[in-house]
Amino acid sequence: MRRARPTLRALRDDLRLPVPPVDDPLDEIDHPVLAKASAQFADAATSRERIRVITDQILFKVKIQRWRAAAWLEADLAWIIAAGTREDGAVDDFYTALEADAKAARARYNTVHAEAITAATYVGHLLPAEEDRVRYQAESGVRALRRLRQAIHTLTCSSLHDGHEHSADLGTSVIGIQVRADDGHETYCAVRITGPVPTDLVALVLELVPGCDPQSWAPEPRMPDRSLIGNEQIWSTLMDPHAAAKLLDTEPES
């Protein structure tokens, strides 16, 4: 399961939090309800308590400290669609209020729709809306950039430690990086990309290589230890020695 995330309505109206910029994914918001939901739904074997007073959708209870929430599962993602706090002396007042709201919503829905809802409740107005889909899609670019940056950093550090070429499969293409830092000589860095790659992605990859001037890359006919193979593009440049020294102190992430 992916980390739990709130709907934008729940974030604004229930958790009373501002909507962060798109480069701050909603599933990374620091809030006890979201942390509890992420842990609760991380393992399918973990027991879950259903909100049985809601009958038109399958919702689950999320409880931590004084917070109460309703989670709705979509594939491998838990959405927090409603949240609130437990008042002193009350047992499940949030869920009682949720039931009342859902029954009122059902009545309103049936008043204006020819095809009535037969269930006792209606929570469709709380489920992820179009704005939530748009936000999630926008965040996907941020997540992809983070993965690419981390992969390039790891490849660079790994090669700097042993001098060999290290590569990562990105799905539609493969990136390989080889860094040579011989004693008393300049630090040479070569990047190869295999597969169909848009020009803007090539520029982004080269820009993300740590310690290298993005404007200094030049095309190469071969990698340091081998010739060009198949559908490869290769570039090289010199790495800043101070940046290389810092990277050497960094353990490559697996």
mmCIF file with all atom_site columns, C-alpha atoms in Angstrom, residues 1-5 34-48 73 75-79:
data_model
loop_
_atom_site.group_PDB
_atom_site.id
_atom_site.type_symbol
_atom_site.label_atom_id
_atom_site.label_alt_id
_atom_site.label_comp_id
_atom_site.label_asym_id
_atom_site.label_entity_id
_atom_site.label_seq_id
_atom_site.pdbx_PDB_ins_code
_atom_site.Cartn_x
_atom_site.Cartn_y
_atom_site.Cartn_z
_atom_site.occupancy
_atom_site.B_iso_or_equiv
_atom_site.pdbx_formal_charge
_atom_site.auth_seq_id
_atom_site.auth_comp_id
_atom_site.auth_asym_id
_atom_site.auth_atom_id
_atom_site.pdbx_PDB_model_num
ATOM 1  C CA . MET A 1 1  ? 0.000  0.000  0.000  1.00 0.00 ? 1  MET A CA 1
ATOM 2  C CA . ARG A 1 2  ? 1.078  3.537  -0.724 1.00 0.00 ? 2  ARG A CA 1
ATOM 3  C CA . ARG A 1 3  ? 1.068  6.115  2.055  1.00 0.00 ? 3  ARG A CA 1
ATOM 4  C CA . ALA A 1 4  ? -2.357 7.438  3.018  1.00 0.00 ? 4  ALA A CA 1
ATOM 5  C CA . ARG A 1 5  ? -3.381 10.838 1.702  1.00 0.00 ? 5  ARG A CA 1
ATOM 6  C CA . LEU A 1 34 ? -2.155 10.358 8.166  1.00 0.00 ? 34 LEU A CA 1
ATOM 7  C CA . ALA A 1 35 ? 0.738  8.636  9.932  1.00 0.00 ? 35 ALA A CA 1
ATOM 8  C CA . LYS A 1 36 ? -1.665 6.255  11.692 1.00 0.00 ? 36 LYS A CA 1
ATOM 9  C CA . ALA A 1 37 ? -3.548 5.487  8.471  1.00 0.00 ? 37 ALA A CA 1
ATOM 10 C CA . SER A 1 38 ? -0.329 4.815  6.567  1.00 0.00 ? 38 SER A CA 1
ATOM 11 C CA . ALA A 1 39 ? 0.809  2.381  9.255  1.00 0.00 ? 39 ALA A CA 1
ATOM 12 C CA . GLN A 1 40 ? -2.635 0.807  9.603  1.00 0.00 ? 40 GLN A CA 1
ATOM 13 C CA . PHE A 1 41 ? -2.997 0.022  5.898  1.00 0.00 ? 41 PHE A CA 1
ATOM 14 C CA . ALA A 1 42 ? 0.643  -0.783 5.132  1.00 0.00 ? 42 ALA A CA 1
ATOM 15 C CA . ASP A 1 43 ? 0.065  -4.499 5.700  1.00 0.00 ? 43 ASP A CA 1
ATOM 16 C CA . ALA A 1 44 ? -3.025 -6.239 4.355  1.00 0.00 ? 44 ALA A CA 1
ATOM 17 C CA . ALA A 1 45 ? -2.857 -8.631 7.305  1.00 0.00 ? 45 ALA A CA 1
ATOM 18 C CA . THR A 1 46 ? -3.397 -5.814 9.816  1.00 0.00 ? 46 THR A CA 1
ATOM 19 C CA . SER A 1 47 ? -6.897 -5.881 11.307 1.00 0.00 ? 47 SER A CA 1
ATOM 20 C CA . ARG A 1 48 ? -9.227 -3.066 10.224 1.00 0.00 ? 48 ARG A CA 1
ATOM 21 C CA . LEU A 1 73 ? -9.548 2.311  -0.039 1.00 0.00 ? 73 LEU A CA 1
ATOM 22 C CA . ALA A 1 75 ? -6.680 -0.096 -5.101 1.00 0.00 ? 75 ALA A CA 1
ATOM 23 C CA . ASP A 1 76 ? -3.459 0.289  -3.068 1.00 0.00 ? 76 ASP A CA 1
ATOM 24 C CA . LEU A 1 77 ? -4.191 3.776  -1.740 1.00 0.00 ? 77 LEU A CA 1
ATOM 25 C CA . ALA A 1 78 ? -6.003 4.764  1.460  1.00 0.00 ? 78 ALA A CA 1
ATOM 26 C CA . TRP A 1 79 ? -7.824 8.087  1.227  1.00 0.00 ? 79 TRP A CA 1
#
